[in-house]
Amino acid sequence: MTRPAALARITAEERDWHSACDTPGPSNVGISEESMNVGISEESMFNPSLSPEHKALRELARQFARNEIAPIAAKADRIEEYPWELVKKAHAVGLINITVPGKYGGGGLGYFEDCLVAEELSAACAGVYSSFVASTLALTPLNIAATPNQMERLMKPFCAEPALASFCLTEPSAGSDVASVRTRAKRNGDTYVLNGTKRFITNGGVAKMYTVTATVDPELRHKGLVLLVVPSDSPGVSVGKKEEKMGQRAADTREVIFEDVQVPVENRLGEEGEGFGLVMETLDRIRAEVAAAAVGVGRAAMQAAVQYSKEREQFSEPISSFQAIQFKLADMAIKVEAARLLVRQAAWLADHGLRNSYESAIAKCFAADSAMQITTDAVQVFGGYGYIRDYPVEKYMRDAKLLQIYEGTSEIQRLVISRWLLKS
Ligand code: CAA
């Protein structure tokens, strides 16, 4: 098992990586960590600084992004094929299953750490990263609610080899409205018989294990939901055609169909009726990671725009000398830095067992909307060259759009935020 060894390596080499990470300049965009020790919300202990171990992990992810993901990102986007080799490599160095406790084969780290990895990997390719985060999304309900027996039986074998999981929530007519899920889990003795169709499922065709939201009685709405862990090779499971997407095209997104699938009751997470709360708690945690991915995409677009603006000459000057361009770059930096702090706050709360619905919704909404704005402006800085595939910024723009849609649209985030404001 390579994961503990990989994590041990982080500790052993942290000093070298620490100094490498501290190189200033646009390729190392980050907050000035030493100067920051601010209290946010009522959580006066919140500290967004990075320890040497954090910086070592971030550097591991940064190197993986540069050496393994970046070289294949454009091709994976063009041919829309999931680069499975990356899962094996990420598993070998400990960059997936990070939030799973070490005794079950995971990294034993928190969402704060996973967000550091998310930013780096997404800066190289959001499509590749979205398959990693979709897997974390599927494993998180187990982290929250699985019994030790379920962790031994389901999580441990899953983490032992390179594999992805998939979170099956959305349906043809239930996306934002989770309580409208119609996939039926009918109890029959010690099993549930599962019937229904899930739509837009990231990792749908490549997952080894699904975490499925179903209802025991649609009339009960949110009180009728259950979460079931279903191996993807269970009889009665099939997948539909791969969706042809605008962006994040490396990720495998499909329908997943359940026809009379027998799921042992012992694969249910929590009690009957606890499914909705579990889904919400899971999304609260993972929205911080999607926000971190948005920071990565925005940062990559900003770095590309900075570089290009210094090289491209018009009117006998680099376009970076024009205030119209400079202000665009400054606005990009403002958004990247602010979004990163919101990410760290939301993830920190989750790691400390504090409810973060409000903070993770703010982080996700701000970071995704910012990534959309930054990537659109980056295309503008590139002009005509930004609109063709020879340069990376059009991909960033296409990839950013999905960040405003999945794991809760920007509108749903605003709904969560405003409900908190109005009830307080
Ligand atoms: N944590 C714990 N409990 C929560 C909660 C939370 N964050 N949010 C709500 N609840 C509880 C409420 O307290 C309430 O409890 P009671 O029954 O005790 O009163 C219950 O759950 C129902 O809450 P609401 O009335 O607020 O529920 P709602 O039906 O109005 O829905 C919602 C709220 C915020 C809109 C929610 O449905 C939601 O988040 N929707 C978006 C779903 C989403 O993000 N989908 C993305 C799919 S995943 C994906 O994209 C994966 C992929 O492949 C990339």
XYZ file of C-alpha atoms and ligand atoms in Angstrom:
478
model
C 0.000 0.000 0.000
C 1.729 3.152 -1.173
C -0.312 5.925 0.409
C 1.210 6.026 3.917
C 4.666 5.933 2.325
C 3.789 8.877 0.123
C 2.546 10.858 3.099
C 5.652 9.978 5.046
C 7.633 11.392 2.152
C 5.867 14.713 2.498
C 7.075 14.993 6.060
C 10.605 13.918 5.232
C 11.060 16.405 2.418
C 8.965 19.229 3.763
C 11.867 21.587 4.354
C 13.002 21.477 0.698
C 9.481 21.951 -0.573
C 8.862 24.703 1.905
C 11.623 26.838 0.441
C 10.584 26.015 -3.138
C 7.033 27.148 -2.386
C 8.123 30.481 -1.042
C 9.470 31.684 -4.388
C 7.589 34.893 -5.122
C 6.133 35.836 -8.489
C 3.080 35.087 -10.569
C 3.793 31.354 -10.722
C 3.477 31.225 -6.944
C 0.423 33.346 -6.369
C -0.638 33.156 -2.746
C -1.500 35.127 0.333
C 1.330 36.580 2.343
C 0.827 33.909 4.923
C 3.171 35.178 7.618
C 1.282 38.440 7.970
C -2.124 36.868 8.341
C -3.747 35.747 11.533
C -7.235 37.077 11.223
C -10.429 36.031 12.901
C -13.384 35.521 10.563
C -17.035 35.134 11.617
C -17.119 34.262 15.304
C -14.376 31.683 14.818
C -11.512 33.703 16.259
C -9.187 30.699 16.040
C -9.417 30.546 12.247
C -5.999 30.929 10.707
C -5.493 30.699 6.949
C -1.706 30.371 7.211
C -0.023 27.265 5.876
C 2.261 25.088 7.982
C 5.399 23.550 6.466
C 3.427 20.308 6.054
C 0.695 22.161 4.161
C 3.256 23.731 1.899
C 4.864 20.359 1.274
C 1.523 18.854 0.312
C 0.765 21.826 -1.921
C 4.114 21.424 -3.626
C 3.528 17.711 -4.160
C 0.209 18.584 -5.828
C 1.795 21.412 -7.818
C 4.480 19.106 -9.206
C 1.901 16.441 -10.005
C -0.204 19.047 -11.793
C 2.733 20.318 -13.833
C 4.342 16.977 -14.655
C 1.386 14.625 -14.978
C -1.805 16.582 -15.670
C -0.780 19.665 -17.654
C 0.926 17.708 -20.482
C -2.225 15.681 -21.232
C -4.919 18.260 -20.376
C -5.507 19.602 -23.905
C -5.667 16.119 -25.420
C -8.025 14.775 -22.732
C -10.249 17.788 -23.407
C -10.147 17.251 -27.177
C -10.794 13.512 -27.257
C -13.059 13.524 -24.181
C -11.422 10.437 -22.772
C -10.779 9.934 -19.109
C -7.006 9.639 -18.497
C -7.195 6.637 -16.194
C -3.417 6.429 -15.785
C -3.660 9.606 -13.687
C -5.809 7.849 -11.097
C -3.119 5.206 -10.664
C -0.397 7.844 -10.354
C -2.408 10.023 -7.969
C -3.161 6.978 -5.833
C 0.511 6.035 -5.740
C 1.600 9.436 -4.387
C -1.388 9.878 -2.063
C -3.278 12.625 -3.882
C -6.677 10.923 -3.816
C -8.780 9.737 -0.861
C -6.991 12.392 1.197
C -9.857 12.940 3.653
C -10.385 9.244 4.407
C -8.945 8.245 7.808
C -5.499 6.631 7.566
C -6.622 3.374 9.166
C -8.984 2.786 6.240
C -6.301 3.476 3.638
C -6.799 7.200 3.094
C -4.576 10.196 3.679
C -6.001 10.947 7.131
C -6.030 14.667 6.373
C -8.749 17.308 6.384
C -10.775 19.293 3.862
C -8.386 22.235 4.360
C -5.564 20.067 2.999
C -7.749 18.661 0.226
C -8.531 22.226 -0.860
C -4.817 22.967 -1.244
C -4.577 19.977 -3.580
C -7.790 20.989 -5.392
C -6.433 24.411 -6.315
C -3.217 22.982 -7.750
C -4.735 20.117 -9.740
C -7.542 22.269 -11.166
C -5.061 24.878 -12.302
C -3.760 22.161 -14.645
C -7.133 20.674 -15.669
C -10.494 21.148 -13.988
C -11.930 18.194 -15.912
C -9.378 15.783 -14.474
C -9.779 17.264 -11.013
C -13.570 17.140 -11.087
C -13.376 13.356 -11.271
C -11.223 13.395 -8.120
C -13.563 15.708 -6.241
C -16.616 13.729 -7.371
C -14.963 10.715 -5.778
C -14.339 12.607 -2.538
C -17.971 13.728 -2.678
C -19.093 10.091 -2.831
C -16.793 9.027 0.023
C -17.702 11.901 2.340
C -21.056 10.452 3.504
C -19.110 7.369 4.609
C -16.645 9.575 6.492
C -19.605 11.221 8.214
C -21.992 8.353 8.888
C -20.481 4.922 8.188
C -20.105 2.505 11.092
C -16.643 1.014 11.743
C -17.934 -2.175 10.132
C -19.011 -0.305 6.993
C -15.666 1.481 6.838
C -13.825 -1.875 7.053
C -16.098 -3.561 4.543
C -16.658 -0.776 2.006
C -14.059 1.963 2.421
C -10.922 -0.048 3.148
C -11.013 -2.270 0.026
C -11.982 0.753 -2.059
C -8.960 2.751 -0.925
C -6.551 -0.181 -1.279
C -6.305 0.199 -5.045
C -6.596 3.020 -7.579
C -10.325 3.648 -7.955
C -12.915 6.389 -8.238
C -16.301 6.629 -6.567
C -19.355 8.497 -7.775
C -22.137 10.429 -6.034
C -25.488 9.592 -7.621
C -27.898 12.329 -6.592
C -29.162 14.270 -9.621
C -32.020 12.836 -11.675
C -33.747 13.887 -14.887
C -36.274 15.884 -12.824
C -34.464 16.396 -9.507
C -31.340 18.551 -9.468
C -31.544 21.628 -7.263
C -34.611 20.194 -5.519
C -33.044 17.243 -3.716
C -36.255 16.322 -1.864
C -37.827 15.436 -5.256
C -35.545 12.433 -5.805
C -37.627 9.618 -7.323
C -35.148 6.709 -7.409
C -36.963 4.165 -5.297
C -35.455 2.006 -2.535
C -38.076 -0.589 -1.651
C -37.321 -2.591 1.450
C -37.542 -6.356 1.072
C -36.259 -8.083 4.220
C -32.521 -7.499 4.479
C -32.222 -5.772 1.131
C -33.435 -2.699 -0.709
C -34.557 -3.093 -4.292
C -33.277 -0.042 -6.115
C -34.950 1.359 -9.253
C -34.349 4.681 -10.950
C -32.221 6.783 -13.262
C -29.526 9.252 -12.248
C -28.428 12.028 -14.608
C -25.220 14.069 -15.093
C -23.242 11.714 -12.869
C -19.533 12.551 -12.748
C -17.471 9.317 -12.909
C -20.689 7.500 -13.878
C -18.888 5.153 -16.276
C -15.575 4.792 -14.446
C -16.571 4.462 -10.788
C -16.038 1.332 -8.751
C -18.596 2.345 -6.146
C -21.659 4.589 -6.117
C -23.214 6.463 -3.199
C -26.863 6.636 -4.240
C -29.599 8.889 -2.896
C -32.992 7.186 -3.082
C -36.398 7.461 -1.469
C -38.362 4.877 0.472
C -41.523 6.919 -0.196
C -41.623 9.975 -2.495
C -44.599 11.367 -0.536
C -42.311 11.851 2.467
C -40.117 14.275 0.433
C -36.870 14.985 2.333
C -37.872 12.764 5.253
C -37.990 9.695 2.988
C -34.437 9.781 1.646
C -31.788 7.112 2.215
C -28.158 6.907 1.121
C -26.991 3.528 -0.142
C -23.508 2.342 -1.102
C -23.726 0.307 -4.316
C -20.791 -1.457 -6.027
C -20.855 -0.503 -9.718
C -20.679 -4.162 -10.802
C -23.928 -5.029 -9.002
C -26.409 -6.881 -11.254
C -28.958 -4.397 -12.640
C -26.580 -1.403 -12.791
C -25.956 0.046 -16.250
C -24.685 3.329 -17.627
C -25.956 5.538 -20.428
C -24.204 7.436 -23.174
C -21.365 9.715 -22.139
C -22.489 13.355 -22.200
C -20.693 15.611 -24.681
C -19.967 18.664 -22.567
C -18.903 22.247 -23.231
C -16.063 22.051 -20.702
C -14.453 19.731 -18.165
C -14.523 17.253 -21.011
C -11.964 14.852 -19.524
C -14.455 13.917 -16.814
C -16.785 11.001 -17.512
C -20.361 12.243 -17.091
C -23.292 9.906 -17.764
C -26.628 8.533 -16.785
C -26.504 5.675 -14.293
C -29.492 3.340 -14.341
C -30.581 1.045 -11.505
C -32.983 -1.763 -12.417
C -34.031 -4.059 -9.567
C -30.609 -3.735 -7.975
C -30.415 -5.650 -4.690
C -28.613 -3.574 -2.070
C -28.042 -5.065 1.393
C -29.582 -2.964 4.178
C -26.157 -3.070 5.800
C -24.960 -0.761 2.968
C -27.289 2.034 4.114
C -25.532 5.029 5.665
C -27.346 6.303 8.730
C -31.009 5.575 9.303
C -33.948 5.713 6.930
C -34.955 9.376 6.621
C -31.477 10.667 7.470
C -30.412 10.731 3.816
C -31.330 14.364 3.153
C -29.349 15.734 6.103
C -26.414 13.541 5.127
C -26.482 14.813 1.547
C -26.615 18.414 2.795
C -23.740 17.916 5.253
C -21.722 16.286 2.477
C -22.365 19.140 0.056
C -21.450 21.684 2.745
C -18.018 20.094 3.011
C -17.401 19.515 -0.663
C -18.549 22.942 -1.845
C -15.360 24.328 -0.294
C -13.391 21.983 -2.549
C -15.274 23.019 -5.670
C -14.565 26.603 -4.648
C -10.879 25.702 -4.357
C -11.027 24.219 -7.846
C -12.488 27.517 -9.053
C -9.575 29.364 -7.453
C -7.230 27.052 -9.383
C -8.923 27.717 -12.721
C -9.070 31.466 -12.057
C -5.439 31.557 -10.999
C -4.315 29.674 -14.109
C -6.248 32.062 -16.357
C -4.817 35.058 -14.525
C -1.255 33.754 -14.838
C -1.744 33.129 -18.552
C -3.142 36.652 -19.017
C -0.264 38.257 -17.082
C 2.302 36.383 -19.162
C 0.619 37.081 -22.491
C 0.103 40.770 -21.741
C 3.858 41.173 -21.242
C 4.654 39.459 -24.556
C 1.965 40.818 -26.864
C 2.795 44.171 -28.422
C 0.358 46.618 -29.958
C 0.999 50.260 -30.798
C 4.721 49.445 -30.247
C 4.216 48.565 -26.587
C 3.435 45.444 -24.594
C -0.302 45.512 -23.909
C 0.530 45.207 -20.182
C 1.469 48.905 -20.310
C -2.162 49.854 -20.957
C -4.306 50.638 -17.949
C -7.288 48.861 -19.513
C -5.297 45.614 -19.285
C -3.642 46.376 -15.943
C -6.992 46.896 -14.222
C -8.343 43.656 -15.623
C -5.312 41.832 -14.179
C -5.742 43.603 -10.827
C -9.413 42.600 -10.655
C -8.412 39.010 -11.372
C -5.934 39.041 -8.477
C -8.500 40.540 -6.089
C -10.924 37.735 -6.884
C -8.333 34.945 -6.623
C -6.991 36.129 -3.257
C -10.435 36.757 -1.737
C -11.837 33.454 -2.980
C -8.874 31.538 -1.563
C -9.456 32.976 1.894
C -13.149 32.076 1.725
C -12.188 28.526 0.744
C -9.826 28.162 3.669
C -12.422 29.493 6.092
C -15.129 27.083 4.877
C -12.775 24.081 4.909
C -11.357 24.975 8.314
C -14.844 25.032 9.817
C -15.622 21.604 8.348
C -12.396 20.177 9.751
C -13.296 21.512 13.198
C -16.720 19.881 13.172
C -18.482 23.237 12.857
C -21.435 23.725 10.566
C -20.301 25.642 7.488
C -23.408 25.745 5.260
C -23.293 29.556 5.055
C -19.540 29.878 4.622
C -19.209 27.072 2.075
C -22.098 28.497 0.029
C -20.398 31.911 0.048
C -17.053 30.377 -0.915
C -18.542 28.276 -3.722
C -20.666 31.085 -5.108
C -17.950 33.734 -4.994
C -15.174 31.482 -6.288
C -17.209 30.007 -9.158
C -18.613 33.368 -10.270
C -15.101 34.843 -9.971
C -13.586 32.048 -12.050
C -16.170 32.733 -14.757
C -15.372 36.447 -14.737
C -11.592 35.950 -14.630
C -11.537 33.409 -17.454
C -13.822 35.569 -19.608
C -11.545 38.556 -19.032
C -8.480 36.415 -19.754
C -9.953 35.535 -23.147
C -10.481 39.281 -23.686
C -6.832 40.010 -22.834
C -5.773 37.412 -25.419
C -8.179 38.894 -27.996
C -8.571 36.713 -31.091
C -5.888 34.331 -29.810
C -7.997 33.749 -26.727
C -10.809 32.418 -28.856
C -8.842 29.627 -30.529
C -7.633 26.355 -29.117
C -3.918 27.087 -29.645
C -3.982 28.922 -26.295
C -5.329 27.559 -23.018
C -7.667 30.355 -21.943
C -10.717 29.303 -23.959
C -10.559 25.942 -22.130
C -10.383 27.700 -18.781
C -13.502 29.662 -19.721
C -15.404 26.532 -20.785
C -14.256 24.674 -17.664
C -15.230 27.553 -15.356
C -18.847 27.537 -16.519
C -19.553 24.159 -14.961
C -18.272 25.369 -11.596
C -21.293 27.695 -11.466
C -23.615 24.762 -12.127
C -22.602 21.535 -10.387
C -22.646 20.795 -6.648
C -25.318 23.457 -6.319
C -25.771 26.262 -8.839
C -24.726 29.798 -7.939
C -28.452 30.495 -7.504
C -28.800 27.666 -4.953
C -25.783 29.036 -3.061
C -27.470 32.452 -2.915
C -30.620 30.759 -1.663
C -28.676 29.049 1.149
C -26.906 32.306 2.050
C -30.069 34.419 2.066
C -31.983 31.833 4.144
C -29.241 32.035 6.790
C -29.373 35.826 6.756
C -33.131 35.938 7.037
C -33.448 33.395 9.813
C -30.753 34.965 11.959
N -27.106 20.436 7.004
C -27.928 19.711 7.795
N -29.294 19.744 7.675
C -29.811 20.549 6.734
C -29.001 21.330 5.884
C -27.600 21.259 6.048
N -26.765 21.976 5.272
N -29.799 22.024 5.044
C -31.055 21.708 5.354
N -31.062 20.810 6.385
C -32.253 20.242 7.044
C -33.203 21.354 7.474
O -32.881 21.807 8.752
C -34.542 20.644 7.444
O -34.637 19.830 8.607
P -36.049 19.502 9.321
O -36.708 18.498 8.498
O -35.634 18.977 10.658
O -36.790 20.800 9.373
C -34.405 19.718 6.250
O -33.000 19.487 6.084
C -35.001 20.277 4.978
O -34.348 21.507 4.707
P -34.921 22.592 3.687
O -36.373 22.805 3.964
O -34.006 23.768 3.726
O -34.778 21.816 2.284
P -35.139 22.277 0.809
O -35.921 21.194 0.164
O -35.718 23.652 0.797
O -33.705 22.271 0.073
C -31.625 23.227 -0.683
C -32.643 23.048 0.453
C -30.510 24.097 -0.105
C -32.230 23.919 -1.897
C -31.044 21.856 -1.085
O -32.027 21.060 -1.730
C -29.833 21.955 -2.001
O -28.706 22.148 -1.528
N -29.995 21.807 -3.320
C -28.865 21.768 -4.256
C -28.442 20.365 -4.500
C -27.115 20.250 -5.192
O -26.143 20.863 -4.779
N -27.073 19.420 -6.235
C -25.857 19.155 -6.915
C -25.757 17.712 -7.229
S -24.258 16.949 -6.786
C -23.257 17.138 -8.127
O -23.327 18.094 -8.842
C -22.287 16.031 -8.253
C -21.502 15.905 -9.484
O -21.562 14.883 -10.147
C -20.512 16.935 -9.829
